[in-house]
mmCIF file of C-alpha atoms and ligand atoms in Angstrom:
data_model
loop_
_atom_site.group_PDB
_atom_site.id
_atom_site.type_symbol
_atom_site.label_atom_id
_atom_site.label_comp_id
_atom_site.label_asym_id
_atom_site.label_seq_id
_atom_site.Cartn_x
_atom_site.Cartn_y
_atom_site.Cartn_z
ATOM 1 C CA MET V 1 -21.410 15.607 -4.085
ATOM 2 C CA THR V 2 -21.964 17.760 -7.148
ATOM 3 C CA SER V 3 -24.391 20.554 -6.357
ATOM 4 C CA SER V 4 -25.429 23.890 -7.757
ATOM 5 C CA GLU V 5 -22.459 25.260 -5.796
ATOM 6 C CA GLY V 6 -20.066 23.191 -7.906
ATOM 7 C CA PRO V 7 -18.271 19.893 -7.575
ATOM 8 C CA TRP V 8 -16.903 18.274 -4.406
ATOM 9 C CA ARG V 9 -14.072 20.503 -3.273
ATOM 10 C CA ALA V 10 -11.070 20.031 -0.989
ATOM 11 C CA THR V 11 -9.596 23.226 0.420
ATOM 12 C CA ILE V 12 -6.142 22.683 1.906
ATOM 13 C CA LEU V 13 -4.535 25.136 4.318
ATOM 14 C CA THR V 14 -0.803 24.521 4.327
ATOM 15 C CA LEU V 15 2.592 26.180 4.629
ATOM 16 C CA PHE V 16 3.588 24.286 1.469
ATOM 17 C CA PRO V 17 0.851 24.918 -1.121
ATOM 18 C CA ASP V 18 3.175 23.764 -3.914
ATOM 19 C CA MET V 19 2.994 20.188 -2.569
ATOM 20 C CA PHE V 20 -0.497 20.011 -4.141
ATOM 21 C CA PRO V 21 -1.894 18.406 -6.216
ATOM 22 C CA GLY V 22 1.229 16.162 -6.057
ATOM 23 C CA PRO V 23 0.057 12.555 -6.248
ATOM 24 C CA LEU V 24 -3.555 13.764 -6.489
ATOM 25 C CA GLY V 25 -2.721 15.155 -9.930
ATOM 26 C CA VAL V 26 -2.100 11.779 -11.574
ATOM 27 C CA SER V 27 -4.058 8.631 -12.431
ATOM 28 C CA LEU V 28 -7.683 8.304 -11.280
ATOM 29 C CA ALA V 29 -7.777 11.407 -9.042
ATOM 30 C CA GLY V 30 -5.757 13.497 -11.489
ATOM 31 C CA LYS V 31 -7.971 12.672 -14.475
ATOM 32 C CA ALA V 32 -11.071 13.403 -12.400
ATOM 33 C CA LEU V 33 -9.533 16.714 -11.268
ATOM 34 C CA ALA V 34 -8.710 17.691 -14.845
ATOM 35 C CA SER V 35 -12.237 16.850 -15.989
ATOM 36 C CA GLY V 36 -13.881 18.871 -13.201
ATOM 37 C CA LEU V 37 -15.368 15.972 -11.203
ATOM 38 C CA TRP V 38 -13.792 17.527 -8.122
ATOM 39 C CA ALA V 39 -11.865 20.698 -7.285
ATOM 40 C CA LEU V 40 -8.764 21.359 -5.241
ATOM 41 C CA GLU V 41 -7.760 24.626 -3.650
ATOM 42 C CA SER V 42 -4.397 24.853 -1.899
ATOM 43 C CA ARG V 43 -4.065 27.973 0.272
ATOM 44 C CA ASP V 44 -0.894 29.312 1.892
ATOM 45 C CA ILE V 45 -1.319 29.831 5.646
ATOM 46 C CA ARG V 46 1.586 32.285 5.512
ATOM 47 C CA ALA V 47 -0.527 34.666 3.434
ATOM 48 C CA SER V 48 -2.441 35.395 6.680
ATOM 49 C CA ALA V 49 0.664 36.379 8.656
ATOM 50 C CA THR V 50 0.628 40.030 9.617
ATOM 51 C CA ASP V 51 4.104 40.915 10.824
ATOM 52 C CA ARG V 52 6.916 42.074 8.593
ATOM 53 C CA HIS V 53 8.671 38.683 8.749
ATOM 54 C CA ARG V 54 5.424 36.869 7.858
ATOM 55 C CA SER V 55 5.921 34.613 10.873
ATOM 56 C CA VAL V 56 3.430 31.803 11.431
ATOM 57 C CA ASP V 57 4.912 30.062 14.470
ATOM 58 C CA ASP V 58 6.311 30.793 17.901
ATOM 59 C CA THR V 59 7.896 28.961 20.815
ATOM 60 C CA PRO V 60 5.664 26.711 22.969
ATOM 61 C CA ALA V 61 4.172 28.277 26.070
ATOM 62 C CA GLY V 62 5.707 26.503 29.072
ATOM 63 C CA GLY V 63 8.900 25.705 27.183
ATOM 64 C CA GLY V 64 10.012 22.618 25.332
ATOM 65 C CA PRO V 65 11.382 21.821 21.893
ATOM 66 C CA GLY V 66 10.175 23.033 18.517
ATOM 67 C CA MET V 67 7.663 25.631 17.440
ATOM 68 C CA VAL V 68 3.862 25.906 17.424
ATOM 69 C CA LEU V 69 1.622 27.302 14.666
ATOM 70 C CA ARG V 70 0.002 30.499 15.945
ATOM 71 C CA ALA V 71 -3.745 30.544 16.621
ATOM 72 C CA ASP V 72 -4.295 34.062 15.270
ATOM 73 C CA VAL V 73 -2.563 33.372 11.945
ATOM 74 C CA LEU V 74 -4.316 30.040 11.415
ATOM 75 C CA ALA V 75 -7.726 31.432 12.397
ATOM 76 C CA ALA V 76 -7.256 34.269 9.892
ATOM 77 C CA ALA V 77 -6.318 31.713 7.200
ATOM 78 C CA ILE V 78 -9.478 29.680 7.935
ATOM 79 C CA ASP V 79 -11.655 32.808 7.905
ATOM 80 C CA ALA V 80 -10.138 33.916 4.605
ATOM 81 C CA ALA V 81 -10.885 30.484 3.092
ATOM 82 C CA ASP V 82 -14.469 30.671 4.372
ATOM 83 C CA ALA V 83 -14.921 34.074 2.806
ATOM 84 C CA GLY V 84 -13.528 32.882 -0.528
ATOM 85 C CA PRO V 85 -15.031 30.684 -3.222
ATOM 86 C CA SER V 86 -14.614 27.612 -1.010
ATOM 87 C CA GLY V 87 -17.595 28.598 1.184
ATOM 88 C CA PRO V 88 -20.210 27.845 2.511
ATOM 89 C CA LYS V 89 -19.092 27.759 6.106
ATOM 90 C CA ASP V 90 -20.863 24.493 6.929
ATOM 91 C CA ARG V 91 -18.217 22.365 5.204
ATOM 92 C CA PRO V 92 -16.439 19.911 7.532
ATOM 93 C CA ARG V 93 -13.317 21.528 8.952
ATOM 94 C CA LEU V 94 -10.631 18.948 9.553
ATOM 95 C CA LEU V 95 -7.226 19.158 11.189
ATOM 96 C CA MET V 96 -4.800 16.394 10.289
ATOM 97 C CA SER V 97 -3.357 15.293 13.626
ATOM 98 C CA PRO V 98 -1.838 12.140 15.149
ATOM 99 C CA ARG V 99 -4.061 12.856 18.173
ATOM 100 C CA GLY V 100 -7.213 12.689 16.058
ATOM 101 C CA ARG V 101 -9.837 9.998 15.665
ATOM 102 C CA PRO V 102 -8.440 7.378 13.245
ATOM 103 C CA LEU V 103 -9.724 7.801 9.688
ATOM 104 C CA THR V 104 -12.056 4.977 8.651
ATOM 105 C CA GLN V 105 -13.731 4.019 5.401
ATOM 106 C CA SER V 106 -17.123 4.920 6.886
ATOM 107 C CA ARG V 107 -15.930 8.476 7.670
ATOM 108 C CA VAL V 108 -14.449 8.659 4.153
ATOM 109 C CA ILE V 109 -17.846 7.685 2.708
ATOM 110 C CA GLU V 110 -19.530 10.450 4.763
ATOM 111 C CA LEU V 111 -16.976 13.049 3.673
ATOM 112 C CA ALA V 112 -17.267 12.003 0.015
ATOM 113 C CA ALA V 113 -21.052 12.417 0.222
ATOM 114 C CA GLY V 114 -20.784 16.024 1.468
ATOM 115 C CA PRO V 115 -19.600 19.245 -0.177
ATOM 116 C CA GLY V 116 -15.928 18.431 0.567
ATOM 117 C CA PRO V 117 -13.787 19.456 3.544
ATOM 118 C CA LEU V 118 -11.508 22.286 4.483
ATOM 119 C CA ILE V 119 -8.330 20.607 5.750
ATOM 120 C CA VAL V 120 -5.703 22.208 7.968
ATOM 121 C CA CYS V 121 -2.208 20.717 7.686
ATOM 122 C CA GLY V 122 -0.136 21.115 10.826
ATOM 123 C CA ARG V 123 3.646 21.489 10.922
ATOM 124 C CA PHE V 124 6.273 21.854 13.657
ATOM 125 C CA GLU V 125 5.072 20.571 17.056
ATOM 126 C CA GLY V 126 1.468 21.169 16.010
ATOM 127 C CA ILE V 127 -0.960 24.056 16.283
ATOM 128 C CA ASP V 128 -2.121 26.269 19.154
ATOM 129 C CA GLU V 129 -4.908 24.369 20.938
ATOM 130 C CA ARG V 130 -7.207 27.407 21.097
ATOM 131 C CA VAL V 131 -7.820 27.570 17.354
ATOM 132 C CA ILE V 132 -9.107 23.973 17.363
ATOM 133 C CA ALA V 133 -12.031 24.955 19.599
ATOM 134 C CA ALA V 134 -12.425 28.460 18.195
ATOM 135 C CA ARG V 135 -12.891 27.228 14.620
ATOM 136 C CA GLY V 136 -14.467 23.837 15.408
ATOM 137 C CA LEU V 137 -11.725 21.695 13.882
ATOM 138 C CA GLU V 138 -12.236 17.913 13.838
ATOM 139 C CA GLU V 139 -8.893 16.192 14.445
ATOM 140 C CA VAL V 140 -8.285 13.255 12.100
ATOM 141 C CA SER V 141 -5.375 10.818 12.239
ATOM 142 C CA ILE V 142 -4.260 8.516 9.435
ATOM 143 C CA GLY V 143 -2.476 6.134 11.798
ATOM 144 C CA ASP V 144 -0.444 5.654 14.936
ATOM 145 C CA TYR V 145 2.802 7.184 13.714
ATOM 146 C CA VAL V 146 4.071 10.749 13.427
ATOM 147 C CA LEU V 147 4.567 12.451 10.062
ATOM 148 C CA SER V 148 6.547 15.654 9.652
ATOM 149 C CA GLY V 149 3.488 17.522 8.383
ATOM 150 C CA GLY V 150 -0.211 17.173 7.665
ATOM 151 C CA GLU V 151 0.075 17.465 3.865
ATOM 152 C CA VAL V 152 0.715 13.789 3.131
ATOM 153 C CA ALA V 153 -2.068 12.868 5.574
ATOM 154 C CA ALA V 154 -4.436 15.290 3.801
ATOM 155 C CA MET V 155 -3.548 13.699 0.458
ATOM 156 C CA VAL V 156 -4.410 10.278 1.865
ATOM 157 C CA LEU V 157 -7.805 11.508 3.040
ATOM 158 C CA VAL V 158 -8.615 13.351 -0.199
ATOM 159 C CA ASP V 159 -7.530 10.406 -2.358
ATOM 160 C CA ALA V 160 -9.761 8.045 -0.376
ATOM 161 C CA CYS V 161 -12.744 10.403 -0.845
ATOM 162 C CA VAL V 162 -12.187 11.292 -4.496
ATOM 163 C CA ARG V 163 -12.204 7.704 -5.732
ATOM 164 C CA LEU V 164 -15.742 7.372 -4.311
ATOM 165 C CA LEU V 165 -17.140 10.423 -6.127
ATOM 166 C CA PRO V 166 -19.671 9.687 -8.872
ATOM 167 C CA GLY V 167 -17.971 9.115 -12.219
ATOM 168 C CA VAL V 168 -14.438 8.756 -10.836
ATOM 169 C CA MET V 169 -14.154 4.959 -10.680
ATOM 170 C CA GLY V 170 -14.656 3.044 -13.873
ATOM 171 C CA ARG V 171 -16.871 0.312 -12.482
ATOM 172 C CA LEU V 172 -19.437 1.161 -9.824
ATOM 173 C CA ALA V 173 -18.871 -2.207 -8.138
ATOM 174 C CA SER V 174 -15.202 -1.581 -7.475
ATOM 175 C CA GLY V 175 -16.058 0.593 -4.465
ATOM 176 C CA THR V 176 -18.559 -1.752 -2.887
ATOM 177 C CA GLU V 177 -16.595 -5.001 -2.807
ATOM 178 C CA GLU V 178 -13.262 -3.864 -1.445
ATOM 179 C CA SER V 179 -11.615 -3.864 1.970
ATOM 180 C CA PHE V 180 -13.709 -2.352 4.803
ATOM 181 C CA SER V 181 -16.869 -1.915 2.689
ATOM 182 C CA GLU V 182 -18.507 -4.849 4.491
ATOM 183 C CA GLY V 183 -16.387 -4.586 7.635
ATOM 184 C CA LEU V 184 -14.008 -7.188 6.184
ATOM 185 C CA LEU V 185 -10.642 -7.133 4.416
ATOM 186 C CA GLU V 186 -10.808 -7.969 0.738
ATOM 187 C CA TYR V 187 -10.403 -11.537 -0.533
ATOM 188 C CA PRO V 188 -7.235 -12.417 -2.549
ATOM 189 C CA GLN V 189 -7.166 -11.359 -6.211
ATOM 190 C CA TYR V 190 -5.587 -13.225 -9.159
ATOM 191 C CA THR V 191 -5.159 -12.665 -12.875
ATOM 192 C CA ARG V 192 -3.323 -14.267 -15.790
ATOM 193 C CA PRO V 193 -1.027 -16.102 -16.210
ATOM 194 C CA GLN V 194 -2.789 -19.202 -14.858
ATOM 195 C CA GLU V 195 0.516 -20.401 -13.419
ATOM 196 C CA PHE V 196 3.190 -18.155 -11.890
ATOM 197 C CA GLU V 197 6.436 -19.712 -10.593
ATOM 198 C CA GLY V 198 4.619 -22.972 -9.889
ATOM 199 C CA ARG V 199 1.665 -21.275 -8.141
ATOM 200 C CA THR V 200 -1.719 -21.617 -9.782
ATOM 201 C CA ILE V 201 -4.952 -19.636 -9.508
ATOM 202 C CA PRO V 202 -7.418 -21.422 -7.157
ATOM 203 C CA GLU V 203 -9.493 -23.677 -9.399
ATOM 204 C CA ILE V 204 -12.812 -22.395 -8.133
ATOM 205 C CA LEU V 205 -12.105 -18.934 -9.580
ATOM 206 C CA THR V 206 -11.911 -20.322 -13.103
ATOM 207 C CA SER V 207 -14.856 -22.738 -12.659
ATOM 208 C CA GLY V 208 -17.432 -20.269 -13.979
ATOM 209 C CA ASP V 209 -19.692 -21.093 -10.989
ATOM 210 C CA HIS V 210 -20.548 -17.602 -9.692
ATOM 211 C CA ALA V 211 -22.218 -18.803 -6.480
ATOM 212 C CA LYS V 212 -19.182 -20.898 -5.540
ATOM 213 C CA VAL V 213 -16.823 -18.027 -6.376
ATOM 214 C CA ALA V 214 -18.850 -15.684 -4.151
ATOM 215 C CA ALA V 215 -18.864 -18.206 -1.280
ATOM 216 C CA TRP V 216 -15.093 -18.768 -1.632
ATOM 217 C CA ARG V 217 -14.413 -15.016 -1.607
ATOM 218 C CA GLN V 218 -16.597 -14.493 1.449
ATOM 219 C CA ALA V 219 -14.837 -17.309 3.333
ATOM 220 C CA GLU V 220 -11.382 -15.966 2.357
ATOM 221 C CA ALA V 221 -12.336 -12.425 3.390
ATOM 222 C CA GLU V 222 -13.554 -13.682 6.749
ATOM 223 C CA ALA V 223 -10.440 -15.819 7.341
ATOM 224 C CA LEU V 224 -8.098 -12.939 6.448
ATOM 225 C CA THR V 225 -9.955 -10.498 8.667
ATOM 226 C CA ARG V 226 -10.002 -12.933 11.596
ATOM 227 C CA ALA V 227 -6.234 -13.552 11.253
ATOM 228 C CA ARG V 228 -5.016 -10.031 10.511
ATOM 229 C CA ARG V 229 -7.553 -7.678 12.063
ATOM 230 C CA PRO V 230 -9.108 -9.189 15.176
ATOM 231 C CA ASP V 231 -10.458 -5.698 15.994
ATOM 232 C CA LEU V 232 -12.552 -5.618 12.803
ATOM 233 C CA TRP V 233 -13.519 -9.259 13.207
ATOM 234 C CA ALA V 234 -14.842 -8.641 16.726
ATOM 235 C CA ILE V 235 -17.134 -5.885 15.396
ATOM 236 C CA LYS V 236 -18.326 -8.123 12.546
ATOM 237 C CA ALA V 237 -18.949 -11.010 14.939
ATOM 238 C CA ARG V 238 -21.000 -8.725 17.216
ATOM 239 C CA GLN V 239 -23.110 -7.605 14.237
ATOM 240 C CA LYS V 240 -23.700 -11.209 13.158
ATOM 241 C CA ARG V 241 -24.770 -12.393 16.643
ATOM 242 C CA PRO V 242 -28.530 -12.886 16.856
ATOM 243 C CA LYS V 243 -30.176 -10.388 19.213
ATOM 244 C CA SER V 244 -31.078 -12.091 22.490
ATOM 245 C CA THR V 245 -34.355 -11.259 24.228
ATOM 246 C CA THR V 246 -32.416 -9.476 27.004
ATOM 247 C CA ASP V 247 -30.791 -7.081 24.477
ATOM 248 C CA GLY V 248 -33.987 -5.032 24.613
HETATM 249 N N1 SAM X 301 3.902 17.081 18.283
HETATM 250 C C1 SAM X 301 2.828 16.402 17.618
HETATM 251 C C2 SAM X 301 2.398 15.179 18.438
HETATM 252 O O1 SAM X 301 3.265 14.577 19.068
HETATM 253 O O2 SAM X 301 1.200 14.828 18.409
HETATM 254 C C3 SAM X 301 3.250 15.936 16.232
HETATM 255 C C4 SAM X 301 3.378 17.051 15.255
HETATM 256 S S1 SAM X 301 3.825 16.487 13.640
HETATM 257 C C5 SAM X 301 5.552 16.543 13.691
HETATM 258 C C6 SAM X 301 3.401 17.823 12.608
HETATM 259 C C7 SAM X 301 2.048 17.708 11.912
HETATM 260 O O3 SAM X 301 2.017 16.550 11.090
HETATM 261 C C8 SAM X 301 0.848 17.592 12.788
HETATM 262 O O4 SAM X 301 0.424 18.842 13.306
HETATM 263 C C9 SAM X 301 -0.173 16.984 11.863
HETATM 264 O O5 SAM X 301 -0.801 17.970 11.064
HETATM 265 C C10 SAM X 301 0.692 16.100 10.961
HETATM 266 N N2 SAM X 301 0.643 14.674 11.335
HETATM 267 C C11 SAM X 301 1.647 13.950 11.878
HETATM 268 N N3 SAM X 301 1.300 12.685 12.071
HETATM 269 C C12 SAM X 301 0.024 12.551 11.631
HETATM 270 C C13 SAM X 301 -0.891 11.476 11.589
HETATM 271 N N4 SAM X 301 -0.573 10.266 12.032
HETATM 272 N N5 SAM X 301 -2.122 11.700 11.076
HETATM 273 C C14 SAM X 301 -2.467 12.933 10.628
HETATM 274 N N6 SAM X 301 -1.630 14.005 10.653
HETATM 275 C C15 SAM X 301 -0.392 13.822 11.158
#
């Protein structure tokens, strides 16, 4: 969203602000960042530490391995970001977390349509539970595996949003026909040469018959989704089923 308050903005709270923009500074996202189509603010959580050692973590209550990010330090970092140019306070506040709801393309579309999120990147064993409730953080996971920190996960989320912002992608259509946009995986893509190591491009794609190409792509997308992502296919199949009279 580009509003009177400025372009879509991602505010990242991290212990490693120098990791940004990283991969977000090149190619599509990087060009869009340089031309002001979106803004990125990377803020050091450690700047909100108050003791002389600037400590941000402590041992877990109840014992156990590792360290936990302190609630007071993180809350102060969030409050400082809210008070800064990244306001207003009604921006989505996300916490990258393997415990979170899995990130989906539909949530990405929602986030891209808003003012842009504030994103907290965890480290160590995670963050003190109390700050999640106290600052209304929405936990978001990028998959069922554990990363060493939330920064790479935040980059994934921001990249997925930025490419949907107006003016970022070259062709408008490229966002509407790809994987997940219709609840299906994308159909196979081909380009020249016509023959590669004995494998040719399916004839229908070079036939010039647009209706047949569209039907072929739809069938391929459905077959791929059914084979590789039965979870997505089940949702699609439910949507396709005609409503029975007992459905209300
Ligand atoms: N002890 C935590 C657990 O078992 O759930 C894992 C902490 S992990 C080592 C450190 C940080 O990496 C997390 O606080 C989170 O910010 C980030 N992280 C790790 N895996 C992630 C994932 N799959 N999605 C999003 N963020 C993740």
